[in-house]
Coordinates of C-alpha atoms in Angstrom, one line a residue:
X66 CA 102.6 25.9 13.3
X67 CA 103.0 28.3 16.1
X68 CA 101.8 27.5 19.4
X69 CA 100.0 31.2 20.3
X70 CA 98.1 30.9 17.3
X71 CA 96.4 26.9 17.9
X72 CA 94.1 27.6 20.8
X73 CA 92.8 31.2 20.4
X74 CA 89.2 31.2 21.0
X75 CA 88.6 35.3 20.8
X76 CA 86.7 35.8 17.5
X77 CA 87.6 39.2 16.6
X78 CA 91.5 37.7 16.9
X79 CA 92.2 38.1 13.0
X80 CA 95.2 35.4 13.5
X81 CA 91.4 32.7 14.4
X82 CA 89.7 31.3 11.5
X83 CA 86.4 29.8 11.9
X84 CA 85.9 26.1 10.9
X85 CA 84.3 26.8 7.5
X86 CA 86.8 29.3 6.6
X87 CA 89.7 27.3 7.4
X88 CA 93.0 27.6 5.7
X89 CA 92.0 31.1 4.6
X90 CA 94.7 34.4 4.5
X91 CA 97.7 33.9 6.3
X92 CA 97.4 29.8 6.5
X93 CA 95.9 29.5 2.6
X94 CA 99.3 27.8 1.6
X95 CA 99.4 25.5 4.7
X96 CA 96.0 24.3 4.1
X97 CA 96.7 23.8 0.1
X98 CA 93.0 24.7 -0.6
X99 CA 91.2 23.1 1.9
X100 CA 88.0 24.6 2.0
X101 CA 84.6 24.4 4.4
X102 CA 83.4 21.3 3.3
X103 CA 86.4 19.4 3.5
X104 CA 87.0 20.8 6.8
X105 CA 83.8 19.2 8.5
X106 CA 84.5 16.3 6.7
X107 CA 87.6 16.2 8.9
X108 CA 85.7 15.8 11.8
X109 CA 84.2 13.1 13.8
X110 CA 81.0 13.4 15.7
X111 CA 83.0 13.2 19.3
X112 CA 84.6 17.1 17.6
X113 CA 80.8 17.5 16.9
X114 CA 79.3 16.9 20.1
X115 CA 82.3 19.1 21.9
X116 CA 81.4 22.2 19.6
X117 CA 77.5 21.7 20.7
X118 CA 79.1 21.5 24.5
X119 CA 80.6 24.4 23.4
X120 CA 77.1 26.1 22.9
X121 CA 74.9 24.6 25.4
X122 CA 73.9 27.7 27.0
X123 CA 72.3 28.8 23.3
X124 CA 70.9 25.3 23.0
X125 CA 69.5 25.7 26.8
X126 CA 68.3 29.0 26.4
X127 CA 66.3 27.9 22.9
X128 CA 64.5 24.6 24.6
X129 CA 63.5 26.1 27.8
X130 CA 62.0 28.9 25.4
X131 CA 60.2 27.2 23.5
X132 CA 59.2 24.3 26.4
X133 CA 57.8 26.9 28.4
X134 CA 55.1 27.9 25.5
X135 CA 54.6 24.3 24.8
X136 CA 54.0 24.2 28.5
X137 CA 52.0 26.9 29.2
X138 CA 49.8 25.8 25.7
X139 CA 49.1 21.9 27.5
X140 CA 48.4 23.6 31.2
X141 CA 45.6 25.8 29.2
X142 CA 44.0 23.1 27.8
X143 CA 40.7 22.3 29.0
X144 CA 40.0 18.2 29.8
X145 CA 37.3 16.6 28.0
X146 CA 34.9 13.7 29.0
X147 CA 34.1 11.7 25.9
X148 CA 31.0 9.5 25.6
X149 CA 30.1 6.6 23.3
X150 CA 27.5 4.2 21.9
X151 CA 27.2 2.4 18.9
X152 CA 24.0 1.9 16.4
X153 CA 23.3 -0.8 14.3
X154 CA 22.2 -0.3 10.8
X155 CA 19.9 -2.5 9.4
X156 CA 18.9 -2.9 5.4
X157 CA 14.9 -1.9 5.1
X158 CA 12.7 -1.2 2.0
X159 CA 13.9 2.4 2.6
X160 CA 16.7 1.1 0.6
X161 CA 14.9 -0.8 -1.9
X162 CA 14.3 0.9 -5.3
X163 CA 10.3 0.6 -5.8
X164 CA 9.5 2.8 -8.7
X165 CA 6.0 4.4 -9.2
X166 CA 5.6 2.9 -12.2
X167 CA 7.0 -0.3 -14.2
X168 CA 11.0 0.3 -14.4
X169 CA 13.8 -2.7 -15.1
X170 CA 15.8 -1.3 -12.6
X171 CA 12.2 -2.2 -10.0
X172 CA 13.6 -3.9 -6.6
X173 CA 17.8 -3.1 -7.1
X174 CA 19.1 -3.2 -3.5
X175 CA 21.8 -0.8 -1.8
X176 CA 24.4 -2.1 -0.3
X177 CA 25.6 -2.5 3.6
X178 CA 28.3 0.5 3.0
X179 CA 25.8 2.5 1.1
X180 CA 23.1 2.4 3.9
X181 CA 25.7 3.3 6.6
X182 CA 26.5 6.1 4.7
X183 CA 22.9 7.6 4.2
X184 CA 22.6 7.4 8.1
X185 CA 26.0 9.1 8.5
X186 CA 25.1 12.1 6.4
X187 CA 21.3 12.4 8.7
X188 CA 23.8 11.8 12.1
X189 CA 25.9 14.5 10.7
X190 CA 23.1 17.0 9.4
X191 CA 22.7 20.5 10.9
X192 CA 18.8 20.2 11.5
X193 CA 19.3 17.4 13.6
X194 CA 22.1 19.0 15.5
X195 CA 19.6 22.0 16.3
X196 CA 16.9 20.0 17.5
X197 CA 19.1 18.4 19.7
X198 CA 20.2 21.8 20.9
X199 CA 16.7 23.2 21.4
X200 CA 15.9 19.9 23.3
X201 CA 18.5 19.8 25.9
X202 CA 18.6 23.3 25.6
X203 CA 21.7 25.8 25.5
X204 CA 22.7 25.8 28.9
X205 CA 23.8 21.9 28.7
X206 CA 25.6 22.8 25.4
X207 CA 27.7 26.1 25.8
X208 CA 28.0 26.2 29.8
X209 CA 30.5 28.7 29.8
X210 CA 29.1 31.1 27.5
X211 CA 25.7 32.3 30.2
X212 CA 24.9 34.9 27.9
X213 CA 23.2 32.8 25.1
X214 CA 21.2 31.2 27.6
X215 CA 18.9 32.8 27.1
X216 CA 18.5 34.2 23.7
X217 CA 15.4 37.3 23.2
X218 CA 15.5 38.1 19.6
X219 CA 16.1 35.8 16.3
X220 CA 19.0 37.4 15.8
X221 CA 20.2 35.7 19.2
X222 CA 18.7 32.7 18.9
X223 CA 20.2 32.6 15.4
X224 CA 24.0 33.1 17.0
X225 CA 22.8 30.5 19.7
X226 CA 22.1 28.2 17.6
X227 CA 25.5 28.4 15.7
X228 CA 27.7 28.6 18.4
X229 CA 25.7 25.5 19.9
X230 CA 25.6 23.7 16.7
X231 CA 29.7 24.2 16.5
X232 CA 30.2 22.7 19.8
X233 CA 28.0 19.9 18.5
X234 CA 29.8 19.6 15.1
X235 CA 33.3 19.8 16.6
X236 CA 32.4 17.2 19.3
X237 CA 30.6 14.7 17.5
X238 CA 32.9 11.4 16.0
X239 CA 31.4 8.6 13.8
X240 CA 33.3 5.3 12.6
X241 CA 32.9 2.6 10.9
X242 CA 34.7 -0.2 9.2
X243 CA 34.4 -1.4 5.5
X244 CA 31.5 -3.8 4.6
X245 CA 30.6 -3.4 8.6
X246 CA 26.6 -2.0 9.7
X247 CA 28.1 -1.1 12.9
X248 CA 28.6 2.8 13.8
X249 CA 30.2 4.0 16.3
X250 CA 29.3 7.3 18.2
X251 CA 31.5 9.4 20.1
X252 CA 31.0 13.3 21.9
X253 CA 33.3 15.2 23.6
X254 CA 32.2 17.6 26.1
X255 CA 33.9 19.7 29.2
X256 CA 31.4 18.2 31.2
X257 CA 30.7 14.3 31.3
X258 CA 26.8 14.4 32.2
X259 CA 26.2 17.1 29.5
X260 CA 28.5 14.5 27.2
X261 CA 26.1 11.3 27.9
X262 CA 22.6 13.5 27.8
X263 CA 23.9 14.8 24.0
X264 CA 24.5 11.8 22.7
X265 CA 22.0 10.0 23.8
X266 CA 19.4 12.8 22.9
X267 CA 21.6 13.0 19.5
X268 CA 20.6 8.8 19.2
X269 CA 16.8 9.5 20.2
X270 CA 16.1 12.4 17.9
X271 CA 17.7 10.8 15.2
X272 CA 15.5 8.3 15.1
X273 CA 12.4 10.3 15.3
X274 CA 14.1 12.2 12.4
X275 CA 15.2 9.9 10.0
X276 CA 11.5 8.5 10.3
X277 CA 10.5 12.2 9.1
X278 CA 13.3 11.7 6.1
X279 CA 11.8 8.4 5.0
X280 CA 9.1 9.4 5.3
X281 CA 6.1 7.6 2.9
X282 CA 6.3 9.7 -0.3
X283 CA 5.0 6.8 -2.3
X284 CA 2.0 6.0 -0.7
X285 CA 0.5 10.2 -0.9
X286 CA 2.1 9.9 -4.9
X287 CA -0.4 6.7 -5.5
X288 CA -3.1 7.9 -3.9
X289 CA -2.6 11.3 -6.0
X290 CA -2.5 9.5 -9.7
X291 CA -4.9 6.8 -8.4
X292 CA -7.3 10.0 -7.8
X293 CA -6.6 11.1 -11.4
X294 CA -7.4 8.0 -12.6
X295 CA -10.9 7.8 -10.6
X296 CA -11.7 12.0 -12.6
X297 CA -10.6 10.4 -16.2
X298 CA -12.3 6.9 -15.1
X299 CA -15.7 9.2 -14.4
X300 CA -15.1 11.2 -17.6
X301 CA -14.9 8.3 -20.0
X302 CA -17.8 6.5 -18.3
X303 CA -19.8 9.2 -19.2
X304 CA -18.6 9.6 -22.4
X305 CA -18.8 5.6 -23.0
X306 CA -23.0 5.7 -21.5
X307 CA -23.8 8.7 -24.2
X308 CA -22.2 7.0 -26.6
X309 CA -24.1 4.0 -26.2
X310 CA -27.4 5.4 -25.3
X311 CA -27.0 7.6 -28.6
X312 CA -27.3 4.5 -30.8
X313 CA -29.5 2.4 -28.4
X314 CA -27.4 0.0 -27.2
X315 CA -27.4 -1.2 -23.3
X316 CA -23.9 -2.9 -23.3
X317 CA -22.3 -3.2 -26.7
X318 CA -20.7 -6.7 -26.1
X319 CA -23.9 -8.4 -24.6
X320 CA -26.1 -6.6 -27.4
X321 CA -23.6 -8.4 -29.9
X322 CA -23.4 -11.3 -28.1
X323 CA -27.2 -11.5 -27.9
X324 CA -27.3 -9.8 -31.6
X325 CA -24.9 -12.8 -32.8
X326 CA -26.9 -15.9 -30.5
X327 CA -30.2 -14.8 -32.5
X328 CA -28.9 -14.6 -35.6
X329 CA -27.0 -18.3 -35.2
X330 CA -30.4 -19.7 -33.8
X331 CA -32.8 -17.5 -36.9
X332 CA -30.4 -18.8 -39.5
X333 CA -30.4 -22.6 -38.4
X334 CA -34.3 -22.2 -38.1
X335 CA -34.5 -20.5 -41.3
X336 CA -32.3 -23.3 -42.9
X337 CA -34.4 -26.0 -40.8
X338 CA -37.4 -24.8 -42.7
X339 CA -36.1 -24.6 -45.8
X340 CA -34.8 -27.8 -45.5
X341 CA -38.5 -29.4 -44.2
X342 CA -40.1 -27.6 -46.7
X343 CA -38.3 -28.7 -49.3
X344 CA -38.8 -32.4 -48.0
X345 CA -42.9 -31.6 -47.8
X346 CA -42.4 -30.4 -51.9
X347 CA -40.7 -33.9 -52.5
X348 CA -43.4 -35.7 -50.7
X349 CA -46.1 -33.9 -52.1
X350 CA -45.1 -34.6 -55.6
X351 CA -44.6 -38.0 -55.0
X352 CA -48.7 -38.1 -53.5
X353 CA -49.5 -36.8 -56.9
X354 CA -48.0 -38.9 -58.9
X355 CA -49.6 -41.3 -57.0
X356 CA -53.1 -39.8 -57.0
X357 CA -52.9 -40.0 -60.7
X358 CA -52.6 -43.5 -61.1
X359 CA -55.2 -44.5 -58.2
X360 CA -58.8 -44.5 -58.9
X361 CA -61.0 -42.1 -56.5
X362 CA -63.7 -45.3 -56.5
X363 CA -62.8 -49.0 -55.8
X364 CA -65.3 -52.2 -55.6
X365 CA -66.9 -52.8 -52.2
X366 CA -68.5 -55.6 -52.4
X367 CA -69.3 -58.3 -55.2
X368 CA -71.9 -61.6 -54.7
X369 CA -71.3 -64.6 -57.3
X370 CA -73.6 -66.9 -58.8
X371 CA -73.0 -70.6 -57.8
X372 CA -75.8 -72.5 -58.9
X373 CA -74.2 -74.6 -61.2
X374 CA -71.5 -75.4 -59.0
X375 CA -74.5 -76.7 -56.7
X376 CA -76.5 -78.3 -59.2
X377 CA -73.2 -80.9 -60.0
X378 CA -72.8 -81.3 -56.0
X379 CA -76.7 -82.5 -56.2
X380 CA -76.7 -84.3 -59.4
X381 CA -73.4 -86.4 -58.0
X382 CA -75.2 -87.2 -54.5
X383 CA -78.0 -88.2 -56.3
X384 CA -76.2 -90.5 -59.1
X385 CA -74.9 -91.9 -55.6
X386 CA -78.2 -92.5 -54.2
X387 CA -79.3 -94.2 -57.6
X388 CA -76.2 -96.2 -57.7
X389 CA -77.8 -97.9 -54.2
X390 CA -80.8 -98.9 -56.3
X391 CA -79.0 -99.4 -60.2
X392 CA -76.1 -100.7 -61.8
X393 CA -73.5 -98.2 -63.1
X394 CA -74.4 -99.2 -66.7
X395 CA -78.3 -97.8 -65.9
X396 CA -79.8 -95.4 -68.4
X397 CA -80.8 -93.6 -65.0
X398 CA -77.3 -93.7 -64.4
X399 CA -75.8 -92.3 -67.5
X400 CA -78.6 -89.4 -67.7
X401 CA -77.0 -88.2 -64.5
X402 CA -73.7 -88.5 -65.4
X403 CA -73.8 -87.0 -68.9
X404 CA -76.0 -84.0 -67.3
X405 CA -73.0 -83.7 -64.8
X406 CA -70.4 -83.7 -67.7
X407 CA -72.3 -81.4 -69.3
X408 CA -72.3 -79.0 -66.6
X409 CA -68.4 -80.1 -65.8
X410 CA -68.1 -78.5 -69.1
X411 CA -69.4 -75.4 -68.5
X412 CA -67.7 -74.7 -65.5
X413 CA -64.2 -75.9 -67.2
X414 CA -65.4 -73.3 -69.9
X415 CA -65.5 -70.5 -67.3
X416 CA -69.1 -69.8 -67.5
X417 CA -70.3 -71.8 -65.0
X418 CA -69.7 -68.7 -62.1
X419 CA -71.2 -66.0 -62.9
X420 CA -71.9 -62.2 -60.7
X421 CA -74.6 -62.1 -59.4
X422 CA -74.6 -58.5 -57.9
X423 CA -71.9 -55.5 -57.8
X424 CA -71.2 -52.9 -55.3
X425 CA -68.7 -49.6 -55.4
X426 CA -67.3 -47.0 -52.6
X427 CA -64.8 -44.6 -52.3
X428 CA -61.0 -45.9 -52.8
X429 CA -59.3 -45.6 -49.3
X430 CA -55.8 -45.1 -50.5
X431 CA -56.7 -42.5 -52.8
X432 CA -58.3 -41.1 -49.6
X433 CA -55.5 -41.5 -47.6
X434 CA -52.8 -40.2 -50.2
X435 CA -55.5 -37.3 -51.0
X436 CA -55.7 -36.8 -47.3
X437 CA -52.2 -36.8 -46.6
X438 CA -51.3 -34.5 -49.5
X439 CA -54.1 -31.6 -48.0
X440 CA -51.7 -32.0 -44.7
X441 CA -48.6 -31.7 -46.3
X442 CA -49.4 -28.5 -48.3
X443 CA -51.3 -26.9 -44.9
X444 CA -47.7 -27.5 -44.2
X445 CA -46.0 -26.3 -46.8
X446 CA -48.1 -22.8 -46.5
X447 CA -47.0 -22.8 -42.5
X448 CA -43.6 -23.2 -43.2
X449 CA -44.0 -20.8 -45.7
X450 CA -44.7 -17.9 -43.6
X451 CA -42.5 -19.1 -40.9
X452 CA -39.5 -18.9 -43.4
X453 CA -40.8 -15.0 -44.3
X454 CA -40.9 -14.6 -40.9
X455 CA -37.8 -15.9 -40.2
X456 CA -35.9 -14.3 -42.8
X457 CA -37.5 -11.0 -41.8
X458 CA -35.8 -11.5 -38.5
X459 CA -32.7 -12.7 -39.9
X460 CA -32.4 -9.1 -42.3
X461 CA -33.4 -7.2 -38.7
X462 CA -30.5 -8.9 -36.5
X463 CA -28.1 -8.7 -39.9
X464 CA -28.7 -4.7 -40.0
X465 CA -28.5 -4.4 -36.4
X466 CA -25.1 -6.2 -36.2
X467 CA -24.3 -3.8 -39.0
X468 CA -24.7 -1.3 -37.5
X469 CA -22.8 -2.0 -34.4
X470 CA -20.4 -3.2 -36.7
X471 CA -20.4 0.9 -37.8
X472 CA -19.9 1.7 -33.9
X473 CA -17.5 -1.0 -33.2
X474 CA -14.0 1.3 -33.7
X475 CA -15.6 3.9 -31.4
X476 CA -16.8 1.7 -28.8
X477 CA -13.4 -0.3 -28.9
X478 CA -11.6 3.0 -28.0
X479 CA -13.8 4.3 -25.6
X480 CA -14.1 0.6 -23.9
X481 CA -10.3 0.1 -23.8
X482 CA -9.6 3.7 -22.3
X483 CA -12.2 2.5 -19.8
X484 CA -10.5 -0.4 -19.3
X485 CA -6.8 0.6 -18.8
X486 CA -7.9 2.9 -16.5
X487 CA -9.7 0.5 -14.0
X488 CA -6.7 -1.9 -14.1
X489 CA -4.8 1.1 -13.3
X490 CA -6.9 2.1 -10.7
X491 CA -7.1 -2.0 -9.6
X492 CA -2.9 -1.7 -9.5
X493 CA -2.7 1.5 -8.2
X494 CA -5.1 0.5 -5.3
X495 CA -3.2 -2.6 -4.7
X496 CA -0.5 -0.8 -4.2
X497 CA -1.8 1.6 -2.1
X498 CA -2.9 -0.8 0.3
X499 CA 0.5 -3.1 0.3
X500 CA 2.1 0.2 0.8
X501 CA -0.2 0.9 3.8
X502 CA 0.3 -2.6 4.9
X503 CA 4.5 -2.4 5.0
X504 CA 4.2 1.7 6.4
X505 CA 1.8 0.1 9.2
X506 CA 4.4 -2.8 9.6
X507 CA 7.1 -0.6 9.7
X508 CA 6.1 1.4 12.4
X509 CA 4.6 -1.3 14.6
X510 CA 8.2 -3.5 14.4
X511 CA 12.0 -2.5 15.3
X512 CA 13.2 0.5 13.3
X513 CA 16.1 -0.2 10.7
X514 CA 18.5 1.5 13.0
X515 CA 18.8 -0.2 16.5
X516 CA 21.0 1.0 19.2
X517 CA 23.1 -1.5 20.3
X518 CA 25.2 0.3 22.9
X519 CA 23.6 3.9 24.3
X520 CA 25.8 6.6 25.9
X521 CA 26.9 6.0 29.8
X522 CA 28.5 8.5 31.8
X523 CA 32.5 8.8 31.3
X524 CA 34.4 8.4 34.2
X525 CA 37.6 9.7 33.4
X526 CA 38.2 12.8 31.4
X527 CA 40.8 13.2 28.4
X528 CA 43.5 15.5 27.4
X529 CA 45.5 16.2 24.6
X530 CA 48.2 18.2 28.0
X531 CA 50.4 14.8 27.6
X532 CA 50.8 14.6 23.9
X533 CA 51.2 18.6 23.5
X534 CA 54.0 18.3 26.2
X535 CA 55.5 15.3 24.2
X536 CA 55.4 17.5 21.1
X537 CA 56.5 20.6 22.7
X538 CA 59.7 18.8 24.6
X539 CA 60.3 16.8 20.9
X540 CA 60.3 19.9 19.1
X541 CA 62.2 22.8 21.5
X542 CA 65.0 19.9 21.5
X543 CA 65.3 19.6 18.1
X544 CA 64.9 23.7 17.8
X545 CA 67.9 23.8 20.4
X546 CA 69.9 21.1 18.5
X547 CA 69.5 22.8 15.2
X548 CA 70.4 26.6 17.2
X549 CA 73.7 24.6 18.3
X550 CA 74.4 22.9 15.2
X551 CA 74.0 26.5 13.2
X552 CA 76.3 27.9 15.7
X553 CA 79.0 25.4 15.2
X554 CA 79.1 26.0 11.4
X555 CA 79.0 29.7 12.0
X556 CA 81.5 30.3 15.0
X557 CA 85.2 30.8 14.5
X558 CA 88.3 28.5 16.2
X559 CA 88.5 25.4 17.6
X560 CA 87.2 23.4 20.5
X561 CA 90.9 21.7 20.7
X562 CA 94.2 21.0 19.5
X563 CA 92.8 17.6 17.6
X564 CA 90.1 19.2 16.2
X565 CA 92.5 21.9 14.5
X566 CA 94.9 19.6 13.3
X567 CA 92.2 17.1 11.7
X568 CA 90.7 20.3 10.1
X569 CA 93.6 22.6 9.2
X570 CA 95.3 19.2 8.0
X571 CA 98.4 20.3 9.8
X572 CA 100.8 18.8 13.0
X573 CA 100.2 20.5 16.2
X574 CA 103.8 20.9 18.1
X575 CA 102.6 22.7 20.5
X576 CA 99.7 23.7 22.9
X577 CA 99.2 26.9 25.0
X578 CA 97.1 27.4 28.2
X579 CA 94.4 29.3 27.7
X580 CA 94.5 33.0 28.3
X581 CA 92.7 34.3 31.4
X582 CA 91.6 37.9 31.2

């Protein structure tokens, strides 16, 4: 290799090859087909970093560039004051499924992540963002735009209110962790009182707003249906009264009631009756049997005839008296006692008592049995009529229970309509008064959101001027390396005699001084 020909550095030199194309035309055969690839392969990253020496002015020229804009991008940026709270969310019956009517699903809670969510999406909402614009007004807001200050027409207040709401929008932050009630509020603002006031007017009229969100749409949807119960309620009540006035009847189940009590009561009296009648036939036929076999006349009184009876007394005390004055044997004695035998003998015979007189009267159990008997059928006749009457009444109640018997379907329908409808309205009015009772509870305790931290004033302002500088250094240095690197892979020769020899794969014998124009 020729010495004049290793260190040439003038590009339009044809006897110079670049590094990618070494080996090319006159030193092809030298190289034996070594081609770019290969070449670079050749070379260490010391060769490396001497080619990017090489270029420094390009690389220098590229990162001051594109520092400067970097630069000049961070100096424009306007500092920011940012100002935080943090609410906490609480689980109310706002989040408690209560259905109007009877569902399965009645009482299903939402959970913590779900709630924080809901009052995320009202934080976040445009409406709220305006009425925090119109209460701290636009000034506080937009500071440097003056001109929408003061807005005259709708169509200014309109583009107020947008630009105001994208300040709002672009400066407001929420976060909050998994499973967590906590939310954390952030603003950013060019000014730091403006910063604090938004927020914490952001936090007040949210509160006030959400209230107007959740708000009570049961308790108006109760009342409403409850209402339409009270006009069908009034409808079928009249309907029910002409019904029953039509076919005479006060109150159908106390007119049955009643109906049924008389009938139990005619019926057991009827049967009562029957049943003492039927005894007073038995009795009454027994006094006649009995009449016929008693006499209507019975003795009264009957005298006898006891002289003969006396005459023996007197004829013995006198055989006595004689027996003082004569022996037994006497004839005195023996006259006496045959006169007694004989009369002995007579009353032995039976006709030694005789009547003497007779008398007859009325028999007094034939009187009492005929007496009786009149009683029993004066009774039979009473209890006669009573069980005509009785059975009369008995057919009355029997048709009148027939016929609300007739009524009965009609009167169940109307009565049960009647009746759904006031344990409706009974339900629907409970309701309406426990939904009163939580509303009224509701407002008087601690809302469901509670501020845990509000907004203070920021002292110190942030920027993004370090981190674009940061950025814009990072990337005009890797710009400029990448300029360099391009340039050594592009540019012809070499940046030494090692570097040729390691990527021309040839001995260097000799080395000349560089030419000096």
């Amino acid at each position: 290799m020729q010495s004049g020909d290793a260190l040439l550095n003038d590009e339009d030199d044809p006897k110079v090859v670049p590094i990618g194309r070494a080996g090319e035309g006159r030193r092809g055969r030298a190289m034996n087909g070594i081609g770019k690839g290969q070449a670079a392969a050749h070379l260490a990253p010391a060769d490396i970093a001497a080619l990017l020496k090489r270029e420094a002015v390009l690389m220098i020229v590229v990162f001051c560039v594109l520092f400067g804009l970097g630069l000049a991008a961070a100096l424009s940026m306007p500092s920011t004051y940012t100002a935080n709270a943090s609410l906490l969310m609480q689980l109310n019956k706002d989040y408690v499924y209560d259905p109007l009517a009877g569902d399965k699903a009645a009482g299903a809670i939402a959970t913590i992540d779900q709630v924080v969510q809901s009052e995320v999406e009202i934080l976040n909402s445009q409406e709220l963002k305006k009425r925090v614009v119109h209460k701290v007004g636009y000034k506080i807001v937009l500071p440097k735009s003056p001109k929408l200050w003061n807005p005259q027409t709708p169509k200014d207040v309109e583009a107020a209110d947008v630009a105001a709401v994208k300040v709002l929008t672009a400066g407001l932050g929420t976060a909050s962790a998994p499973q967590s009630n906590v939310v954390k509020l952030s603003f950013k603002h060019d000014n730091a009182m403006s910063a604090a006031l938004i927020l914490n007017t952001l936090i007040d009229e949210y509160q006030a707003y959400r209230m107007e969100v959740y708000t009570d749409a049961v308790g108006p949807a109760l009342q409403k249906q409850k209402d339409a119960f009270d006009r069908q309620l009034a409808d079928v009540d009249n309907q029910y009264r002409d019904f029953l006035a039509a076919n005479g009847v006060g109150d159908f189940d106390t007119a049955r009631a009643t109906y049924t009590k008389i009938y139990d009561q005619v019926t057991a009296d009827l049967f009562t009756t029957r049943s003492q009648m039927a005894t007073d036939r038995a009795k009454l036929s027994e006094i006649d049997r009995s009449l016929g076999q008693l006499s209507p006349e019975m003795s009264v009184e009957r005298n006898l005839d006891l002289s003969i009876p006396s005459r023996i007394l007197a004829l013995k005390q006198q055989k006595q008296e004689m027996l003082a004055r004569y022996l037994p044997d006497a004839q005195p004695v023996k006259d006496l006692d045959a006169q007694i035998a004989s009369l002995q003998s007579l009353m032995t015979s039976g006709g030694g008592i005789g009547e003497k007189d007779h008398k007859m009267g009325a028999n007094p159990i034939y009187q009492t049995q005929l007496t009786a008997k009149m009683a029993i059928e004066a009774e039979l006749a009473s209890l006669s009529g009573r069980e005509a009457q009785l059975q009369a009444q008995a057919d009355e109640i029997t048709r009148r229970l027939q016929g609300l018997l007739g009524i009965e379907p009609t009167n169940n329908t109307l009565a049960a309509e009647r009746d759904a409808l006031q344990s409706n309205i009974k339900t629907f009015a409970r309701r309406i008064q426990e939904n009163e009772a939580q509303q009224d509870m509701t407002h008087r305790a601690e809302d469901a959101v509670r501020v845990v931290e509000k907004a203070s004033l920021p002292d110190k302002p942030k920027s993004l001027k370090r981190v674009v500088l940061v950025m814009a250094f990072l990337f005009a240095a890797f710009t400029a390396l990448c300029a360099g690197l391009l340039r050594v892979y592009t540019r012809k020769g070499f940046a030494s005699a090692d570097m040729a020899g390691k990527a021309l794969d040839l001995p260097v014998l000799a080395q000349a001084p560089v030419k000096v124009a």
